[in-house]
Coordinates of C-alpha atoms in Angstrom, one line a residue:
Chain A
M1 CA -35.0 -45.4 7.0
D2 CA -34.4 -45.1 10.5
A3 CA -33.0 -41.6 10.6
L4 CA -35.4 -38.6 11.0
P5 CA -35.6 -37.4 7.6
L6 CA -35.4 -33.8 8.5
A7 CA -32.2 -34.4 10.0
A8 CA -30.4 -34.7 6.3
P9 CA -26.9 -33.8 6.4
R10 CA -26.3 -30.2 5.3
P11 CA -23.7 -29.4 2.7
R12 CA -20.9 -27.8 4.5
P13 CA -20.6 -23.9 3.6
S14 CA -18.6 -24.0 0.6
A15 CA -16.4 -21.3 -0.8
G16 CA -19.4 -20.2 -2.8
V17 CA -21.8 -19.8 -0.1
L18 CA -19.2 -17.9 1.9
G19 CA -18.7 -15.6 -1.0
L20 CA -22.4 -15.2 -1.4
A21 CA -22.5 -14.1 2.5
A22 CA -19.8 -11.4 2.0
L23 CA -21.5 -10.1 -1.2
L24 CA -24.8 -9.8 0.8
V25 CA -22.7 -8.0 3.6
L26 CA -21.2 -5.8 1.2
A27 CA -24.6 -5.0 -0.7
Y28 CA -26.4 -4.6 2.7
G29 CA -23.9 -3.2 5.0
I30 CA -21.0 -1.1 3.2
V31 CA -22.4 0.1 0.0
P32 CA -25.3 1.7 1.5
L33 CA -22.9 3.8 3.9
T34 CA -20.4 4.7 1.6
G35 CA -22.1 4.9 -1.9
T36 CA -22.8 8.0 -3.8
S37 CA -26.5 9.1 -5.3
Y38 CA -24.7 8.4 -8.7
L39 CA -23.7 5.2 -7.7
F40 CA -27.3 4.2 -6.4
E41 CA -29.3 5.7 -9.2
A42 CA -27.3 5.4 -12.3
L43 CA -25.5 2.2 -11.5
L44 CA -27.1 -0.2 -9.0
T45 CA -30.6 0.4 -9.3
P46 CA -30.7 -0.3 -13.2
F47 CA -28.4 -3.2 -12.7
L48 CA -30.3 -5.0 -10.1
A49 CA -33.7 -4.6 -12.0
L50 CA -31.9 -6.0 -15.1
A51 CA -30.1 -8.6 -13.5
L52 CA -33.7 -9.8 -11.9
A53 CA -35.0 -9.9 -15.6
G54 CA -32.1 -11.7 -16.8
L55 CA -32.8 -14.1 -13.8
G56 CA -36.1 -14.6 -15.1
L57 CA -35.4 -15.1 -18.8
N58 CA -32.5 -17.4 -17.4
L59 CA -35.2 -19.7 -16.1
L60 CA -37.2 -19.9 -19.4
T61 CA -34.1 -19.8 -21.7
G62 CA -31.2 -21.0 -19.9
Y63 CA -32.8 -23.8 -17.9
A64 CA -36.0 -24.9 -20.0
G65 CA -34.3 -24.0 -23.2
L66 CA -37.1 -22.1 -24.6
L67 CA -36.1 -19.0 -26.5
S68 CA -37.9 -16.1 -26.0
L69 CA -37.6 -12.2 -27.1
G70 CA -40.5 -11.0 -25.6
S71 CA -38.8 -10.3 -22.2
A72 CA -39.4 -6.5 -22.4
A73 CA -43.0 -7.0 -22.9
F74 CA -43.4 -9.1 -19.9
M75 CA -41.3 -6.1 -18.1
A76 CA -43.9 -3.8 -19.3
V77 CA -46.8 -5.8 -18.5
G78 CA -45.2 -6.0 -14.8
A79 CA -44.7 -2.3 -14.5
Y80 CA -48.0 -1.2 -15.9
A81 CA -49.9 -3.7 -14.0
A82 CA -48.6 -2.7 -10.5
F83 CA -49.0 0.9 -11.6
N84 CA -52.7 0.2 -12.4
L85 CA -53.3 -1.7 -9.3
S86 CA -51.8 0.8 -7.0
L87 CA -53.8 3.7 -9.0
R88 CA -57.0 2.2 -8.8
L89 CA -56.9 0.2 -5.6
P90 CA -55.4 2.7 -3.4
F91 CA -55.7 0.7 -0.2
L92 CA -53.3 -1.8 -1.7
P93 CA -50.0 -1.9 -0.2
L94 CA -47.0 -1.0 -2.4
P95 CA -45.5 -4.7 -2.2
A96 CA -48.8 -6.1 -3.0
A97 CA -49.3 -4.1 -6.3
I98 CA -46.0 -5.1 -7.2
L99 CA -46.4 -8.8 -6.3
L100 CA -49.9 -8.6 -8.1
G101 CA -48.2 -7.2 -11.0
G102 CA -45.7 -9.9 -11.3
L103 CA -49.0 -12.4 -11.0
V104 CA -50.5 -10.5 -14.1
A105 CA -47.2 -10.9 -16.0
A106 CA -47.2 -14.5 -15.1
L107 CA -50.8 -14.9 -16.5
A108 CA -49.6 -13.1 -19.8
G109 CA -46.3 -15.4 -19.9
L110 CA -48.9 -18.5 -19.3
V111 CA -50.7 -17.3 -22.8
A112 CA -47.4 -16.4 -24.3
G113 CA -46.0 -19.7 -23.7
L114 CA -48.9 -21.8 -25.4
P115 CA -47.3 -21.8 -28.8
A116 CA -44.3 -23.5 -27.0
L117 CA -46.3 -26.5 -26.8
R118 CA -46.1 -27.0 -30.4
L119 CA -43.1 -24.7 -31.5
R120 CA -39.5 -24.5 -30.5
G121 CA -36.4 -23.0 -31.1
F122 CA -36.6 -20.2 -33.8
Y123 CA -40.1 -20.8 -34.4
L124 CA -41.0 -20.0 -30.6
A125 CA -38.7 -17.0 -30.8
V126 CA -40.7 -15.6 -33.2
S127 CA -44.2 -16.4 -31.4
T128 CA -42.7 -14.5 -28.6
L129 CA -41.8 -11.5 -30.8
A130 CA -45.7 -11.3 -31.5
V131 CA -46.1 -10.7 -27.9
Q132 CA -43.8 -8.2 -27.6
F133 CA -45.2 -6.2 -30.4
F134 CA -48.7 -6.9 -29.2
V135 CA -48.2 -5.5 -25.9
A136 CA -46.3 -2.6 -27.4
W137 CA -49.4 -1.8 -29.5
A138 CA -51.6 -2.4 -26.5
L139 CA -49.9 0.2 -24.4
N140 CA -50.0 2.9 -27.3
R141 CA -53.6 2.2 -28.2
I142 CA -55.3 1.5 -25.0
G143 CA -55.4 4.6 -23.0
W144 CA -56.8 3.2 -19.7
I145 CA -53.6 1.2 -19.2
S146 CA -51.8 4.3 -18.8
N147 CA -54.6 6.5 -17.1
D148 CA -55.1 8.2 -20.3
S149 CA -52.0 9.9 -20.2
P150 CA -50.2 11.4 -23.6
S151 CA -48.1 8.6 -25.3
G152 CA -48.5 6.1 -22.7
I153 CA -46.2 7.8 -19.9
I154 CA -46.7 6.7 -16.5
T155 CA -45.4 8.1 -13.2
A156 CA -45.0 5.6 -10.6
P157 CA -46.2 6.3 -6.9
G158 CA -43.4 6.9 -4.2
L159 CA -41.8 4.1 -2.6
V160 CA -43.6 3.8 0.6
V161 CA -43.7 0.5 2.4
A162 CA -45.7 0.3 5.9
G163 CA -45.1 3.8 6.5
L164 CA -41.6 3.5 5.6
S165 CA -40.4 5.7 2.7
F166 CA -37.7 4.3 0.3
D167 CA -38.0 7.5 -1.8
D168 CA -34.3 8.5 -2.1
P169 CA -31.7 6.9 -4.0
R170 CA -30.5 4.7 -1.1
G171 CA -33.9 3.7 -0.4
R172 CA -34.9 2.7 -3.7
Y173 CA -31.4 0.7 -4.0
L174 CA -32.1 -1.1 -0.7
F175 CA -35.7 -1.8 -1.8
S176 CA -34.6 -3.3 -5.2
L177 CA -31.9 -5.2 -3.2
S178 CA -34.2 -6.8 -1.1
V179 CA -36.8 -7.8 -3.8
V180 CA -33.9 -8.9 -6.0
T181 CA -32.4 -10.9 -3.2
L182 CA -35.8 -12.6 -2.1
L183 CA -36.7 -13.6 -5.7
T184 CA -33.0 -14.9 -6.5
V185 CA -33.3 -17.1 -3.3
L186 CA -36.9 -18.6 -4.6
A187 CA -35.2 -19.4 -7.9
W188 CA -32.3 -20.8 -6.6
R189 CA -34.6 -23.2 -4.5
L190 CA -36.7 -23.9 -7.8
V191 CA -33.8 -24.7 -9.7
A192 CA -32.3 -27.3 -7.1
S193 CA -35.7 -28.9 -6.7
P194 CA -37.1 -31.7 -8.8
T195 CA -39.3 -29.2 -10.9
G196 CA -36.0 -27.7 -11.7
R197 CA -34.3 -30.7 -12.7
N198 CA -37.4 -31.3 -15.2
L199 CA -36.6 -28.0 -16.6
V200 CA -33.3 -29.1 -17.6
A201 CA -34.7 -32.5 -18.7
I202 CA -37.0 -31.0 -21.2
R203 CA -34.2 -28.7 -22.5
D204 CA -31.7 -31.7 -23.1
N205 CA -34.0 -34.2 -24.2
E206 CA -37.6 -33.8 -24.5
T207 CA -38.6 -37.3 -25.6
A208 CA -36.7 -39.0 -22.9
A209 CA -38.1 -36.3 -20.4
R210 CA -41.7 -37.2 -21.6
L211 CA -40.7 -40.9 -21.3
V212 CA -39.5 -40.9 -17.6
G213 CA -42.6 -39.3 -16.8
V214 CA -42.0 -35.4 -16.9
K215 CA -45.3 -33.6 -17.8
V216 CA -43.7 -31.7 -20.5
A217 CA -46.6 -29.4 -21.5
R218 CA -47.1 -28.2 -18.0
T219 CA -43.5 -27.9 -17.1
K220 CA -43.2 -25.7 -20.1
L221 CA -46.0 -23.6 -19.2
L222 CA -44.6 -23.5 -15.7
A223 CA -41.4 -22.2 -17.0
F224 CA -43.2 -19.3 -18.9
A225 CA -45.1 -18.3 -16.0
V226 CA -42.5 -18.2 -13.4
S227 CA -40.2 -16.6 -15.8
S228 CA -42.5 -14.0 -16.7
F229 CA -43.6 -13.3 -12.9
V230 CA -39.7 -12.6 -12.2
I231 CA -39.3 -10.5 -15.4
G232 CA -42.7 -8.6 -14.4
I233 CA -41.3 -7.8 -11.2
A234 CA -38.3 -6.6 -12.8
G235 CA -40.2 -4.6 -14.8
A236 CA -42.0 -2.9 -11.8
L237 CA -38.6 -2.3 -10.3
W238 CA -37.5 -0.6 -13.3
A239 CA -40.5 1.7 -13.5
F240 CA -40.8 2.2 -9.6
A241 CA -37.3 2.1 -8.3
Y242 CA -35.3 3.2 -11.3
L243 CA -37.0 5.4 -13.9
R244 CA -40.1 6.5 -11.9
T245 CA -41.5 7.8 -15.2
V246 CA -41.7 5.5 -17.8
E247 CA -43.1 5.1 -21.3
P248 CA -44.0 2.1 -23.5
A249 CA -41.0 2.8 -25.6
G250 CA -38.6 2.0 -22.9
F251 CA -39.7 -1.7 -23.0
N252 CA -39.2 -2.1 -26.7
L253 CA -37.4 -4.8 -28.6
D254 CA -34.0 -3.4 -27.9
R255 CA -34.7 -4.2 -24.0
S256 CA -35.5 -7.6 -24.9
F257 CA -32.4 -8.2 -26.8
Q258 CA -30.5 -6.3 -24.1
I259 CA -31.8 -8.9 -21.4
L260 CA -31.3 -11.9 -23.7
F261 CA -27.6 -10.8 -24.2
I262 CA -27.4 -10.7 -20.4
V263 CA -28.2 -14.1 -20.2
I264 CA -26.1 -15.3 -23.0
I265 CA -23.0 -13.3 -21.9
G266 CA -23.5 -14.0 -18.4
G267 CA -24.0 -18.0 -18.9
L268 CA -27.1 -20.0 -19.8
G269 CA -28.4 -22.1 -17.1
T270 CA -26.7 -20.4 -14.1
L271 CA -28.2 -18.0 -11.8
R272 CA -25.0 -16.3 -11.1
G273 CA -24.8 -15.4 -15.0
A274 CA -27.8 -13.1 -15.0
F275 CA -26.0 -10.9 -12.4
L276 CA -22.6 -11.2 -14.4
G277 CA -24.2 -10.4 -17.4
A278 CA -26.3 -7.4 -16.2
G279 CA -23.2 -6.0 -14.8
F280 CA -21.2 -6.4 -18.2
I281 CA -24.1 -5.1 -20.3
A282 CA -25.5 -2.3 -18.2
V283 CA -22.8 -1.3 -16.0
L284 CA -19.8 -1.5 -18.1
P285 CA -20.9 0.9 -20.7
L286 CA -21.7 3.7 -18.1
L287 CA -18.0 3.0 -16.5
L288 CA -16.6 3.0 -19.8
S289 CA -18.0 6.2 -20.8
R290 CA -17.0 7.7 -17.4
L291 CA -13.4 6.5 -17.9
G292 CA -13.4 7.9 -21.6
A293 CA -14.4 11.4 -20.1
A294 CA -12.0 11.3 -17.4
V295 CA -9.1 10.2 -20.0
L296 CA -10.0 12.2 -23.0
G297 CA -11.4 15.5 -21.1
D298 CA -14.8 17.1 -21.3
G299 CA -13.7 18.8 -24.7
F300 CA -13.9 15.5 -26.4
D301 CA -16.8 15.0 -28.9
S302 CA -19.5 13.2 -26.6
G303 CA -21.1 11.4 -30.0
T304 CA -17.6 10.1 -31.2
L305 CA -16.9 9.0 -27.4
E306 CA -20.2 6.8 -27.3
M307 CA -19.3 5.2 -30.4
V308 CA -15.8 4.4 -29.1
Q309 CA -17.4 2.9 -26.3
R310 CA -19.7 0.6 -28.0
M311 CA -16.9 -0.6 -30.0
V312 CA -15.1 -1.7 -27.0
L313 CA -18.1 -3.1 -25.4
G314 CA -18.5 -5.1 -28.7
A315 CA -15.4 -6.4 -29.1
L316 CA -15.3 -7.5 -25.1
I317 CA -18.6 -9.4 -25.8
V318 CA -16.8 -11.3 -28.7
A319 CA -13.8 -11.9 -26.7
V320 CA -15.5 -13.1 -23.9
L321 CA -17.8 -15.6 -25.9
I322 CA -14.7 -16.8 -27.9
R323 CA -12.7 -17.5 -24.7
E324 CA -15.7 -19.1 -23.1
P325 CA -18.9 -19.6 -24.8
A326 CA -20.6 -20.7 -21.7
G327 CA -20.4 -17.1 -20.5
L328 CA -19.0 -15.5 -17.9
A329 CA -20.1 -17.6 -15.1
A330 CA -18.3 -20.5 -16.8
L331 CA -15.2 -18.0 -16.9
L332 CA -15.4 -17.0 -13.3
D333 CA -15.5 -20.9 -12.4
R334 CA -12.3 -21.9 -14.4
A335 CA -10.4 -18.6 -13.0
G336 CA -11.6 -19.9 -9.5
R337 CA -10.7 -23.4 -9.9
R338 CA -7.2 -22.1 -11.3
L339 CA -6.9 -20.0 -8.0
G340 CA -7.8 -22.8 -5.9
R341 CA -5.3 -25.0 -7.5
R342 CA -2.6 -22.7 -7.2
A343 CA -3.4 -21.9 -3.6
A344 CA -3.5 -25.6 -2.6
Chain B
M1 CA -17.8 -57.9 -35.8
Q2 CA -19.6 -61.3 -34.9
P3 CA -19.8 -64.0 -37.3
A4 CA -23.5 -64.6 -37.9
L5 CA -24.2 -67.3 -35.2
R6 CA -22.0 -68.9 -32.9
P7 CA -22.1 -71.7 -30.4
V8 CA -23.8 -70.4 -27.2
R9 CA -20.8 -71.2 -24.7
S10 CA -18.4 -69.1 -26.0
G11 CA -16.8 -67.0 -23.6
P12 CA -16.2 -67.2 -19.6
E13 CA -19.3 -65.4 -19.0
G14 CA -21.4 -68.2 -20.2
R15 CA -19.7 -70.9 -18.1
R16 CA -20.1 -69.1 -14.8
P17 CA -22.9 -70.7 -12.7
L18 CA -25.8 -68.2 -12.3
P19 CA -26.8 -67.1 -9.0
R20 CA -30.5 -67.7 -8.9
S21 CA -31.9 -65.3 -6.0
A22 CA -35.2 -65.9 -4.6
A23 CA -36.5 -62.6 -6.1
R24 CA -36.7 -64.5 -9.5
P25 CA -40.1 -65.8 -10.0
A26 CA -40.4 -69.3 -9.7
A27 CA -42.6 -69.5 -13.1
L28 CA -39.9 -68.3 -15.5
P29 CA -41.2 -69.2 -19.0
V30 CA -38.0 -70.4 -20.4
A31 CA -39.3 -72.9 -22.4
G32 CA -42.2 -72.9 -24.9
G33 CA -42.4 -71.9 -28.3
S34 CA -45.5 -70.2 -28.9
P35 CA -45.8 -66.4 -28.2
H36 CA -49.4 -67.0 -27.4
R37 CA -49.1 -68.2 -23.9
D38 CA -51.7 -67.6 -21.0
R39 CA -52.0 -63.7 -20.7
A40 CA -52.1 -63.5 -17.1
G41 CA -48.4 -63.7 -16.2
L42 CA -47.3 -61.4 -19.2
V43 CA -45.7 -58.1 -18.5
L44 CA -45.9 -57.3 -22.2
S45 CA -47.8 -58.5 -25.1
I46 CA -47.5 -57.4 -28.6
E47 CA -50.3 -58.6 -30.4
G48 CA -50.4 -58.5 -34.5
L49 CA -48.7 -54.9 -34.3
S50 CA -47.8 -53.4 -37.7
L51 CA -45.9 -50.1 -38.7
A52 CA -45.3 -48.4 -41.8
F53 CA -43.9 -44.9 -42.7
G54 CA -45.8 -44.1 -45.8
G55 CA -45.0 -47.0 -48.1
T56 CA -42.3 -48.4 -46.3
V57 CA -42.9 -51.3 -43.9
A58 CA -41.2 -50.9 -40.7
F59 CA -42.6 -54.3 -39.2
A60 CA -45.9 -56.1 -39.8
E61 CA -48.0 -58.5 -37.8
I62 CA -45.6 -58.8 -35.2
D63 CA -46.5 -61.0 -32.2
L64 CA -44.5 -60.8 -29.0
A65 CA -45.0 -62.0 -25.3
V66 CA -42.7 -61.2 -22.4
G67 CA -43.3 -62.6 -18.7
A68 CA -42.2 -61.3 -15.5
G69 CA -38.5 -62.1 -15.0
E70 CA -37.9 -62.9 -18.7
I71 CA -35.0 -61.6 -20.6
H72 CA -36.2 -61.6 -24.1
A73 CA -34.0 -60.7 -26.9
V74 CA -35.0 -59.1 -30.3
I75 CA -32.4 -59.8 -32.9
G76 CA -32.3 -59.5 -36.6
P77 CA -30.3 -57.9 -39.2
N78 CA -30.0 -53.8 -39.6
G79 CA -33.2 -52.4 -40.8
A80 CA -35.2 -55.4 -39.6
G81 CA -37.3 -53.2 -37.3
K82 CA -36.2 -53.9 -34.0
S83 CA -35.9 -50.4 -32.9
S84 CA -39.1 -49.2 -34.5
L85 CA -40.8 -52.0 -32.6
I86 CA -39.6 -50.6 -29.1
N87 CA -40.3 -47.2 -30.4
A88 CA -43.9 -48.2 -31.0
V89 CA -44.1 -50.1 -27.7
T90 CA -43.0 -46.8 -25.8
G91 CA -45.7 -44.6 -27.8
L92 CA -43.1 -42.7 -30.0
Y93 CA -44.6 -44.2 -33.0
A94 CA -48.2 -44.7 -33.8
P95 CA -48.6 -48.2 -35.2
Q96 CA -51.3 -48.8 -37.9
A97 CA -52.8 -52.0 -36.5
G98 CA -52.6 -54.4 -33.7
R99 CA -52.2 -53.8 -29.9
V100 CA -49.7 -53.4 -26.9
R101 CA -50.7 -54.7 -23.8
I102 CA -48.8 -53.6 -20.9
G103 CA -49.8 -55.2 -17.8
A104 CA -53.6 -55.3 -17.9
E105 CA -54.0 -52.5 -20.3
A106 CA -54.2 -52.7 -23.8
F107 CA -53.4 -49.8 -26.3
A108 CA -53.6 -49.3 -30.0
R109 CA -51.0 -46.4 -29.2
V110 CA -49.2 -46.4 -26.1
P111 CA -49.5 -43.3 -24.3
A112 CA -45.7 -42.3 -24.0
G113 CA -46.5 -39.6 -21.3
R114 CA -47.8 -42.5 -19.2
L115 CA -45.3 -45.1 -19.6
A116 CA -43.3 -44.6 -16.5
A117 CA -46.5 -44.5 -14.6
L118 CA -47.2 -48.2 -16.3
G119 CA -43.9 -49.4 -14.8
V120 CA -42.0 -49.3 -18.4
A121 CA -38.7 -47.7 -18.8
R122 CA -36.2 -47.8 -21.5
T123 CA -32.7 -46.8 -22.9
F124 CA -32.2 -45.6 -26.3
Q125 CA -30.0 -46.7 -29.0
N126 CA -28.3 -43.4 -29.4
L127 CA -28.1 -41.9 -26.0
A128 CA -30.9 -39.9 -24.8
L129 CA -29.5 -38.6 -21.6
F130 CA -29.9 -35.1 -20.1
A131 CA -26.5 -33.9 -20.8
G132 CA -26.4 -30.7 -18.7
L133 CA -27.3 -32.6 -15.5
S134 CA -25.1 -34.7 -13.3
V135 CA -25.1 -38.2 -13.3
R136 CA -26.8 -38.3 -10.1
D137 CA -29.5 -35.7 -11.5
N138 CA -30.0 -38.0 -14.7
V139 CA -30.5 -41.1 -12.6
L140 CA -33.0 -39.0 -10.2
S141 CA -34.8 -37.8 -13.1
G142 CA -36.0 -41.5 -13.8
L143 CA -38.3 -40.9 -10.7
A144 CA -40.1 -37.9 -12.3
A145 CA -43.2 -39.9 -12.4
A146 CA -43.2 -40.8 -8.6
R147 CA -42.9 -37.5 -7.6
R148 CA -45.9 -36.1 -5.6
A149 CA -44.6 -33.2 -3.8
G150 CA -46.0 -29.7 -5.5
L151 CA -43.9 -27.0 -6.4
G152 CA -44.7 -24.8 -3.7
A153 CA -43.6 -27.8 -1.2
Q154 CA -40.5 -28.1 -2.8
I155 CA -39.6 -24.5 -2.8
L156 CA -40.5 -24.0 0.6
G157 CA -38.9 -27.4 1.8
L158 CA -42.0 -28.6 3.6
P159 CA -41.5 -31.9 5.3
A160 CA -43.3 -33.9 2.7
A161 CA -41.3 -32.9 -0.3
R162 CA -37.8 -33.3 1.9
R163 CA -38.9 -36.8 3.0
E164 CA -39.7 -37.7 -0.9
A165 CA -36.5 -35.8 -2.2
L166 CA -34.5 -37.9 0.5
A167 CA -36.1 -41.3 -0.2
H168 CA -35.4 -40.5 -4.1
R169 CA -32.2 -39.7 -3.4
D170 CA -31.5 -42.8 -1.4
A171 CA -33.0 -45.1 -4.4
A172 CA -30.5 -43.0 -6.8
E173 CA -27.5 -43.5 -4.6
A174 CA -28.3 -47.0 -4.4
V175 CA -28.3 -47.4 -8.3
I176 CA -25.4 -45.6 -8.8
G177 CA -23.5 -47.8 -6.4
R178 CA -24.7 -50.9 -8.1
L179 CA -23.8 -49.5 -11.4
G180 CA -20.3 -48.5 -10.3
L181 CA -21.0 -44.6 -10.8
G182 CA -20.1 -43.3 -7.6
A183 CA -17.1 -41.7 -8.7
V184 CA -18.8 -39.6 -11.5
A185 CA -21.9 -38.9 -9.6
D186 CA -21.3 -35.0 -9.6
R187 CA -20.2 -34.9 -12.9
P188 CA -22.4 -33.7 -16.0
A189 CA -23.6 -36.5 -17.8
G190 CA -22.7 -35.3 -21.3
R191 CA -19.1 -35.1 -20.4
L192 CA -18.4 -38.8 -19.7
P193 CA -17.0 -41.3 -22.0
Y194 CA -19.8 -43.2 -24.1
G195 CA -19.8 -46.5 -22.3
L196 CA -20.3 -44.6 -18.6
Q197 CA -23.2 -42.8 -20.7
K198 CA -24.7 -45.9 -21.5
R199 CA -24.4 -47.1 -17.9
V200 CA -26.2 -43.9 -16.6
E201 CA -29.0 -44.5 -18.9
L202 CA -29.3 -47.8 -17.6
G203 CA -29.4 -46.0 -13.9
R204 CA -32.2 -43.8 -14.9
A205 CA -34.2 -46.7 -16.4
L206 CA -33.8 -48.6 -13.3
V207 CA -34.1 -46.4 -10.5
A208 CA -38.0 -46.4 -10.9
R209 CA -37.9 -50.2 -10.4
P210 CA -39.8 -50.8 -13.6
R211 CA -42.0 -54.0 -14.4
L212 CA -40.8 -53.7 -17.8
L213 CA -37.4 -52.6 -19.1
L214 CA -36.8 -52.1 -22.9
L215 CA -33.0 -51.8 -23.7
D216 CA -32.2 -50.5 -27.2
E217 CA -28.8 -51.9 -27.9
P218 CA -27.1 -51.1 -24.5
M219 CA -23.9 -52.5 -25.5
A220 CA -23.5 -50.8 -29.1
G221 CA -20.0 -49.7 -29.6
M222 CA -18.7 -51.0 -26.0
T223 CA -15.5 -52.8 -25.5
A224 CA -15.8 -56.3 -24.6
T225 CA -14.9 -55.5 -21.1
E226 CA -17.8 -53.0 -20.8
K227 CA -20.0 -55.5 -22.6
A228 CA -19.4 -58.3 -20.1
E229 CA -19.9 -55.6 -17.3
M230 CA -23.3 -54.4 -18.8
T231 CA -24.5 -58.0 -19.2
G232 CA -23.7 -58.4 -15.6
F233 CA -25.8 -55.3 -14.8
I234 CA -28.7 -56.5 -17.0
R235 CA -28.6 -59.7 -15.3
A236 CA -28.6 -58.2 -11.9
A237 CA -31.2 -55.9 -12.5
R238 CA -33.6 -59.1 -13.3
E239 CA -32.5 -61.0 -10.3
T240 CA -33.2 -58.1 -8.0
S241 CA -36.2 -56.6 -9.2
G242 CA -37.8 -59.5 -11.4
A243 CA -38.7 -57.2 -14.2
A244 CA -39.3 -58.0 -17.6
I245 CA -36.6 -57.1 -20.1
V246 CA -36.7 -56.7 -23.8
L247 CA -33.3 -56.4 -25.2
I248 CA -32.3 -55.5 -28.6
E249 CA -28.7 -56.5 -29.2
H250 CA -26.5 -57.1 -32.1
D251 CA -23.8 -59.2 -30.4
I252 CA -25.1 -62.7 -30.8
G253 CA -22.7 -64.2 -28.3
V254 CA -24.3 -61.5 -25.6
V255 CA -27.9 -62.4 -26.7
M256 CA -27.3 -66.1 -26.4
R257 CA -25.8 -65.9 -23.1
L258 CA -28.1 -63.4 -21.7
S259 CA -31.7 -64.2 -22.7
D260 CA -34.5 -66.9 -21.9
R261 CA -36.0 -66.4 -25.2
V262 CA -35.1 -64.9 -28.6
T263 CA -37.4 -63.3 -31.2
V264 CA -36.1 -63.1 -34.6
L265 CA -37.0 -60.3 -37.0
D266 CA -36.0 -60.0 -40.7
H267 CA -37.4 -57.5 -43.0
G268 CA -40.2 -56.6 -40.4
R269 CA -41.6 -60.0 -40.0
R270 CA -41.1 -62.4 -37.2
I271 CA -39.3 -65.2 -38.4
A272 CA -38.8 -67.2 -35.1
T273 CA -39.4 -67.4 -31.2
G274 CA -37.8 -69.6 -29.0
T275 CA -35.3 -70.4 -26.4
P276 CA -31.7 -69.4 -27.7
A277 CA -31.0 -72.9 -28.7
Q278 CA -34.0 -73.5 -30.7
V279 CA -33.7 -70.1 -32.5
Q280 CA -29.9 -70.9 -33.3
A281 CA -31.2 -74.4 -34.7
D282 CA -34.1 -72.5 -37.0
P283 CA -33.5 -73.1 -40.5
A284 CA -34.9 -69.7 -41.2
V285 CA -32.9 -67.9 -39.0
I286 CA -29.9 -69.5 -40.4
A287 CA -31.2 -68.3 -43.8
A288 CA -31.8 -64.8 -42.8
Y289 CA -28.5 -64.5 -41.2
L290 CA -26.1 -66.3 -43.7
G291 CA -28.3 -64.6 -46.6
L292 CA -27.7 -61.1 -45.4
A293 CA -24.1 -61.7 -43.6
D294 CA -22.2 -60.0 -46.3
E295 CA -24.6 -57.0 -46.7
D296 CA -24.4 -56.8 -42.9
A297 CA -20.5 -56.7 -42.7
D298 CA -20.8 -53.9 -45.1
A299 CA -23.1 -51.9 -43.3
E300 CA -21.1 -52.2 -39.9
A301 CA -18.0 -51.3 -42.1
A302 CA -19.8 -48.2 -43.4

């Protein structure tokens, strides 16, 4: 090779890259200027945290093919670890506490991933279920974790980074957005790397992967650790930026399922899928209920409204999965291609 | 499909003079009947290997020796133990007795995870591609064992990782070009027609430039044209890399044209080894094939 290896031909900016840039301009530039507190607090911040959790689970389940039902447990580990670190080591800057919280979650993921060396499919899912229940039990039983507060409720410290306060709805949104953007870039680098290829190789054919020289056990544990790291950070965002007061019950099995559904609806094995799925699962219900309230008026029974909203959401989920089992990401791809053909 | 044994020079393929490149080792062990030749030049040597599943014997006391640059076919009726033999050599099955020597190392059970590092690559009878990866990524995955850059270096795009990625990409592109897969390089491998998938699998095996290549029915289910192409690819692989190739194939015409030596298995036993001509004339082989011809046809019709 004569050519300088660093001067590799870079791929031309495609429509996807341009769309992404436009999205970032929108998220960083336009939304913070025009958005309302409700938009930040009730929609965007939880959307970002859940999308990040979905992203983390997608690395494990979508890319590496390892089914996990313990996502909420890893969120809880990340949140409670970051809380304890900032409480007990007050000199620690907040980003460092959140980062270390993610690393504690990664460690938990590593341990939880050990059964994956022997189990797969539903059996693995059941073993991650054990993690889910163990963490819930530990949070309720070990008072030290929640600084001996009754029923394990913790109140997160204010979001202050390098003297700059992010402690208002817009600031919390921007903080979450920055964390999510950074981790998404890292996840994208990971799945595009040879290691990311190995994850998919293990998912698609473990025997062949082993024979071409993929270190199967190490790669599976890596998938668990990285995935749990991302989910742990998402948990910290959930606690520090969104709710600010969290209890263990917020990280129950329902949450794990919610994150799994986000990944399935959004599209397994795609990074966009987590965001699309989070939009569908977390934001759409709120929009539906607002729509319902607006259409039917305040006098309508709120319980009935909620039920109707759930039914509509369920019907939408079924419709999407019938139309495109590979999720919203594939649906979007197809629509994009059709649009491109029409334009051409 | 094929009548039991046919004359060697059946198709146009057989008459074409073979280009013998310099890369091919001079001391090609074409002749010679005994499997126990001197051990130094051997890439693969199977010694008294036996495998049984419970009470069912897959194969017993198999001896097989393959030198560099040799194409060694393993043939036999269905259920003769051919695929089991390959699976034992690649460490997927644990034989009860005997050893497998790969290069200088001898194993009672071959460590499957070290196989690529030992310079061994294989294809599978039933495709074992990474269906969700593109053709290019499938071929690139064949270099997994040759990767040195760590995860951090890959994610940060450090120079060493980028150099390695680029070198691997070049190697993969070369193989993709040689196998005529350029037009489908970005397509998911799982969506390709069967014949092309077989070719991708060969590409994944070839990209690491193995010393020993094990091909388990690379032409099963292919059309005549595809078979001729695949034959060309296998021959070219031997010419360019000097790899030793073990080939399991049902199409006797292909086997006779392509291989330097042939080992015949029947009911898990080795009944003959020799040049295609020697094997074809062997009374035991004829008996095995003719004796089983009808059942074979039934099995294939099913």
